[in-house]
Every structure is written in C-alpha cells, then in structure tokens.
Short mmCIF file of C-alpha atoms in Angstrom, two decimals:
data_model
loop_
_atom_site.label_atom_id
_atom_site.label_comp_id
_atom_site.label_asym_id
_atom_site.label_seq_id
_atom_site.Cartn_x
_atom_site.Cartn_y
_atom_site.Cartn_z
CA UNK A 1447 16.22 -4.77 12.22
CA UNK A 1448 14.41 -3.00 9.25
CA UNK A 1449 14.56 0.15 11.21
CA UNK A 1450 18.34 -0.14 11.74
CA UNK A 1451 19.32 -0.99 8.01
CA UNK A 1452 18.34 2.52 6.95
CA UNK A 1453 20.33 4.32 9.79
CA UNK A 1454 23.39 2.47 8.65
CA UNK A 1455 23.05 2.75 5.32
CA UNK A 1456 22.40 6.72 5.77
CA UNK A 1457 25.40 6.98 7.93
CA UNK A 1458 27.33 5.16 5.16
CA UNK A 1459 26.31 7.50 2.46
CA UNK A 1460 26.94 10.52 4.63
CA UNK A 1461 30.58 9.30 5.75
CA UNK A 1462 31.23 8.27 2.11
CA UNK A 1463 30.04 11.55 0.86
CA UNK A 1464 32.13 13.51 3.22
CA UNK A 1465 35.32 11.49 2.65
CA UNK A 1466 34.65 12.14 -1.20
CA UNK A 1467 34.19 15.71 -0.83
CA UNK A 1468 37.45 15.73 1.29
CA UNK A 1469 39.09 13.90 -1.45
CA UNK A 1470 37.93 16.67 -4.08
CA UNK A 1471 38.80 19.79 -1.80
CA UNK A 1472 42.43 18.26 -1.33
CA UNK A 1473 42.99 17.77 -5.04
CA UNK A 1474 41.27 21.10 -5.84
CA UNK A 1475 43.29 22.93 -3.33
CA UNK A 1476 46.56 21.08 -4.59
CA UNK A 1477 45.76 22.07 -8.16
CA UNK A 1478 45.12 25.74 -7.20
CA UNK A 1479 48.40 26.14 -5.58
CA UNK A 1480 50.41 24.76 -8.43
CA UNK A 1481 48.77 27.05 -10.74
CA UNK A 1482 49.89 30.11 -8.56
CA UNK A 1483 53.55 31.33 -9.44
CA UNK A 1484 56.15 30.41 -6.97
CA UNK A 1485 59.63 32.12 -7.14
CA UNK A 1486 61.19 29.05 -5.42
CA UNK A 1487 59.74 26.31 -7.95
CA UNK A 1488 61.75 25.92 -11.22
CA UNK A 1489 59.52 26.80 -14.32
CA UNK A 1490 59.29 22.89 -15.38
CA UNK A 1491 57.68 22.20 -12.13
CA UNK A 1492 55.43 25.18 -12.08
CA UNK A 1493 54.17 24.25 -15.63
CA UNK A 1494 53.47 20.54 -14.64
CA UNK A 1495 49.85 19.39 -15.31
CA UNK A 1496 47.65 20.06 -12.13
CA UNK A 1497 45.48 16.90 -13.36
CA UNK A 1498 48.41 14.74 -13.19
CA UNK A 1499 49.90 16.00 -10.06
CA UNK A 1500 46.24 15.87 -8.31
CA UNK A 1501 45.97 12.05 -9.60
CA UNK A 1502 49.13 11.25 -7.96
CA UNK A 1503 48.32 12.82 -4.88
CA UNK A 1504 44.87 11.27 -4.52
CA UNK A 1505 45.97 7.52 -4.72
CA UNK A 1506 46.31 7.57 -0.90
CA UNK A 1507 43.07 9.20 -0.11
CA UNK A 1508 41.18 7.03 -2.73
CA UNK A 1509 42.57 3.84 -0.83
CA UNK A 1510 41.48 5.43 2.39
CA UNK A 1511 37.95 5.70 0.97
CA UNK A 1512 37.85 2.20 -0.23
CA UNK A 1513 38.84 1.07 3.26
CA UNK A 1514 36.25 3.09 4.82
CA UNK A 1515 33.52 1.66 2.31
CA UNK A 1516 34.79 -2.13 3.16
CA UNK A 1517 34.14 -1.20 6.96
CA UNK A 1518 30.88 -0.20 6.50
CA UNK A 1519 29.89 -3.17 4.23
CA UNK A 1520 31.25 -5.52 6.93
CA UNK A 1521 29.30 -3.94 9.74
CA UNK A 1522 26.18 -3.84 7.78
CA UNK A 1523 26.65 -7.68 6.92
CA UNK A 1524 27.32 -8.48 10.35
CA UNK A 1525 24.29 -6.54 11.67
CA UNK A 1526 22.02 -8.42 9.27
CA UNK A 1527 23.35 -11.72 10.25
CA UNK A 1528 23.20 -11.00 14.16
CA UNK A 1529 19.47 -9.73 13.79
CA UNK A 1530 17.23 -11.84 11.33
CA UNK A 1531 14.55 -9.74 9.43
CA UNK A 1532 11.07 -9.68 10.90
CA UNK A 1533 8.07 -8.95 9.07
CA UNK A 1534 5.62 -6.35 10.50
CA UNK A 1535 2.39 -7.59 12.30
CA UNK A 1536 -0.63 -7.98 10.25
CA UNK A 1537 -3.20 -5.42 10.74
CA UNK A 1538 -6.74 -6.41 12.37
CA UNK A 1539 -9.25 -3.74 11.61
CA UNK A 1540 -12.98 -3.33 11.80
CA UNK A 1541 -14.19 -2.40 8.55
CA UNK A 1542 -17.52 -0.91 9.38
CA UNK A 1543 -19.92 -0.19 12.15
CA UNK A 1544 -23.57 -0.07 12.31
CA UNK A 1545 -25.62 3.13 12.70
CA UNK A 1546 -28.91 4.43 13.32
CA UNK A 1547 -28.28 7.28 11.16
CA UNK A 1548 -29.33 6.53 7.62
CA UNK A 1549 -27.63 7.56 4.66
CA UNK A 1550 -28.74 11.05 3.30
CA UNK A 1551 -31.79 11.18 0.74
CA UNK A 1552 -30.76 10.31 -2.74
CA UNK A 1553 -27.92 8.45 -1.72
CA UNK A 1554 -27.47 4.58 -2.69
CA UNK A 1555 -31.20 3.93 -3.07
CA UNK A 1556 -31.66 0.17 -2.90
CA UNK A 1557 -34.28 -1.65 -4.74
CA UNK A 1558 -37.55 -2.37 -2.94
CA UNK A 1559 -36.72 -6.30 -2.88
CA UNK A 1560 -33.90 -5.39 -0.33
CA UNK A 1561 -35.41 -5.86 3.02
CA UNK A 1562 -32.29 -7.22 5.09
CA UNK A 1563 -30.09 -4.29 5.47
CA UNK A 1564 -28.17 -2.23 8.00
CA UNK A 1565 -27.01 1.17 7.80
CA UNK A 1566 -23.23 1.73 8.48
CA UNK A 1567 -20.43 4.07 8.67
CA UNK A 1568 -17.08 3.11 6.84
CA UNK A 1569 -13.59 4.69 7.88
CA UNK A 1570 -11.97 5.02 4.47
CA UNK A 1571 -8.60 6.05 6.35
CA UNK A 1572 -8.55 2.47 7.64
CA UNK A 1573 -9.46 0.78 4.60
CA UNK A 1574 -6.78 2.54 2.81
CA UNK A 1575 -3.97 0.71 4.94
CA UNK A 1576 -5.35 -2.50 4.65
CA UNK A 1577 -2.85 -4.79 2.75
CA UNK A 1578 -2.22 -8.44 1.82
CA UNK A 1579 -2.17 -10.56 4.97
CA UNK A 1580 -4.19 -8.37 7.11
CA UNK A 1581 -7.59 -9.24 8.46
CA UNK A 1582 -11.00 -7.26 8.44
CA UNK A 1583 -13.84 -7.96 10.83
CA UNK A 1584 -17.66 -6.82 10.11
CA UNK A 1585 -20.85 -7.74 10.98
CA UNK A 1586 -23.68 -8.73 8.53
CA UNK A 1587 -27.52 -8.11 8.96
CA UNK A 1588 -28.94 -10.56 11.35
CA UNK A 1589 -25.73 -9.88 13.61
CA UNK A 1590 -23.71 -12.49 11.85
CA UNK A 1591 -19.91 -11.50 12.76
CA UNK A 1592 -17.00 -12.72 10.59
CA UNK A 1593 -13.37 -12.10 9.89
CA UNK A 1594 -11.75 -12.14 6.55
CA UNK A 1595 -8.29 -12.59 5.72
CA UNK A 1596 -6.82 -10.42 2.78
CA UNK A 1597 -4.60 -12.45 0.33
CA UNK A 1598 -4.33 -10.21 -2.51
CA UNK A 1599 -4.23 -6.60 -3.29
CA UNK A 1600 -4.74 -5.23 -6.75
CA UNK A 1601 -4.33 -1.32 -7.57
CA UNK A 1602 -6.42 -0.67 -10.62
CA UNK A 1603 -5.71 1.80 -13.51
CA UNK A 1604 -8.43 4.16 -12.42
CA UNK A 1605 -6.96 4.59 -9.19
CA UNK A 1606 -9.19 2.09 -7.33
CA UNK A 1607 -8.02 -0.44 -4.83
CA UNK A 1608 -9.26 -3.83 -4.48
CA UNK A 1609 -8.95 -6.29 -1.86
CA UNK A 1610 -9.60 -10.08 -2.51
CA UNK A 1611 -9.82 -12.57 0.54
CA UNK A 1612 -12.26 -15.08 2.26
CA UNK A 1613 -13.91 -15.73 5.54
CA UNK A 1614 -11.52 -17.04 8.22
CA UNK A 1615 -12.68 -20.26 9.80
CA UNK A 1616 -15.43 -21.13 7.53
CA UNK A 1617 -15.75 -23.70 4.83
CA UNK A 1618 -18.39 -23.86 2.10
CA UNK A 1619 -20.12 -27.16 1.70
CA UNK A 1620 -17.85 -28.08 -1.16
CA UNK A 1621 -14.96 -27.95 1.23
CA UNK A 1622 -13.82 -24.35 -0.35
CA UNK A 1623 -13.68 -20.67 1.11
CA UNK A 1624 -16.26 -18.07 1.03
CA UNK A 1625 -14.92 -15.20 -1.05
CA UNK A 1626 -14.82 -11.58 -0.03
CA UNK A 1627 -14.14 -8.58 -2.40
CA UNK A 1628 -13.65 -5.10 -1.45
CA UNK A 1629 -13.14 -2.10 -3.67
CA UNK A 1630 -12.39 1.24 -2.49
CA UNK A 1631 -12.49 4.38 -4.87
CA UNK A 1632 -11.72 8.03 -4.30
CA UNK A 1633 -15.14 8.52 -2.29
CA UNK A 1634 -16.89 5.37 -2.85
CA UNK A 1635 -16.60 1.72 -1.46
CA UNK A 1636 -18.06 -1.52 -2.66
CA UNK A 1637 -17.87 -5.31 -1.12
CA UNK A 1638 -19.28 -8.49 -2.33
CA UNK A 1639 -19.21 -11.02 0.54
CA UNK A 1640 -20.50 -14.84 0.48
CA UNK A 1641 -21.12 -16.34 3.58
CA UNK A 1642 -23.31 -19.36 4.90
CA UNK A 1643 -26.23 -17.12 5.09
CA UNK A 1644 -26.16 -15.95 1.67
CA UNK A 1645 -24.55 -13.26 -0.47
CA UNK A 1646 -24.21 -9.62 0.71
CA UNK A 1647 -23.33 -6.44 -0.73
CA UNK A 1648 -21.67 -3.19 0.62
CA UNK A 1649 -21.79 0.19 -0.54
CA UNK A 1650 -20.87 3.42 0.69
CA UNK A 1651 -20.50 7.13 -0.49
CA UNK A 1652 -18.48 9.32 1.93
CA UNK A 1653 -18.38 6.65 4.59
CA UNK A 1654 -21.92 6.43 4.75
CA UNK A 1655 -23.97 3.37 3.13
CA UNK A 1656 -25.58 0.07 3.65
CA UNK A 1657 -24.60 -3.40 4.21
CA UNK A 1658 -27.48 -5.84 2.79
CA UNK A 1659 -28.47 -9.31 1.78
CA UNK A 1660 -28.78 -9.97 -1.91
CA UNK A 1661 -32.43 -10.71 -2.82
CA UNK A 1662 -32.66 -14.03 -4.78
CA UNK A 1663 -31.89 -13.63 -8.27
CA UNK A 1664 -35.60 -14.89 -9.27
CA UNK A 1665 -36.85 -12.32 -7.20
CA UNK A 1666 -34.96 -9.55 -9.00
CA UNK A 1667 -35.78 -11.10 -12.38
CA UNK A 1668 -39.48 -11.27 -11.54
CA UNK A 1669 -39.59 -7.35 -10.50
CA UNK A 1670 -37.78 -6.44 -13.98
CA UNK A 1671 -40.37 -8.67 -15.71
CA UNK A 1672 -43.37 -7.22 -14.38
CA UNK A 1673 -41.84 -3.71 -15.05
CA UNK A 1674 -41.11 -4.07 -18.71
CA UNK A 1675 -43.59 -6.68 -20.29
CA UNK A 1676 -47.24 -5.79 -20.63
CA UNK A 1677 -49.68 -8.30 -19.92
CA UNK A 1678 -51.32 -9.74 -23.26
CA UNK A 1679 -54.88 -8.54 -24.13
CA UNK A 1680 -57.66 -11.26 -24.71
CA UNK A 1681 -58.68 -8.92 -27.50
CA UNK A 1682 -56.99 -9.86 -30.75
CA UNK A 1683 -56.90 -7.29 -33.58
#
C-alpha cells in the first residue's frame, strides 16, 4: 500500500497541474483575443477589462478543477481504507565475519593484556542500513554467537551513527538485558557488548579490525601503575 500512495499522489498532482495549465491558457487566450481589434465589436465591448472577462469565463473551469480534486481525494481515501498500511520487514544482518587476515601493521594496536581476540571484517554498507527494529548477529571470541535487537538509532552532530540495543533471548542475573552499543563513523566503527561471558569491544578501520574481550579493570590498572610509578628505594637521602 505504501508504494501505491505515491503513485496516486503523483497522478493527482499531474492531473491537477494539467487542468490548472489548461485553465490558465484558456484565460490567457481569451484575454489576448479581447485585446485585438475586432471591427464587429462595439467600442465599449472592445475596451472591456481582460481581467474581468477572464474571471467570468473561468468560473466553470474552476468548478471542474475542484470536482477533479474531490474525485482524487475520494479515490485516495478509499484506497487507504481498503488496504491497511504495512510496515517493512525488519532486517537481519550479520555484523561482522571472522577472518584469518590480521589488520595491517600500525592499525588498532591492542593492549598487551588483551589475549582473547578475533580478527574480523565488517561491511560498512551493511551497517549503514541498520535502523531501529532491525537485528544484527555476531560471533564473539570463544565462538559465542548472539543476536542483538536495535531499539534506538541516534545521528550525532559529527556525522556518526549510534545504534543502541540488547542481546536477544538472554537475561542478566538481575533480570535485565545485556546492552549493545555500536557507533559508525566515516571510516571507523566501534562497539561495546556485554554478555554472560563478560564485556567485549569491537574496533575497525576501513572494515578491518578486532573483536576482543576486555581485560579485567584490575589488570589494566596494575599495568598502568607498574608503568608510571617507580619502586621506592631503601636508601633515603
């Protein structure tokens, strides 16, 4: 039905425009005829205002145009009543696929603490068409497969697109859902996924990147502490 409405509307606009143009041409031609000297017309009729004459001659045409508009409105309303609107089917898209080809050197260097990871290929064109109500499927390291339902789409001021959703068919220990957040930039994509097996991150540049399990925060904090805090010396000055 959604496809029929534009066709009917287009036909209405075309027909109304044609009728309007015909009305204009009739009035214009009538005006031009009256402005030419006709030896058979008395001088008072020859000098009659073309605008006034055109208005009186256009009443019938205007009434016919209104009838045309009413008939199209009736047909359009009847069509809508007979065929209820139907929403398009939600999309189901595989978000990324594992690959043996590792990202190029210098791209997306991960912390040494990240050990559970999988190289992936992501199709940005597929990600671009995902919207609210669609579902995406993906595989996490450890061969954990999930589907996620997208419940919100946000277009950010910098041009990025953010999809917010949750893992389908899975409840957290407190009875809630596991959140999924995916952000698509011009050439980069990011995601954070919470699952029964922990939290994961996805990062790609130009469709190449990683899906990896986030190390425990304590492990990262320990690594940062070891790197920036020197050991105290037993010798005091």
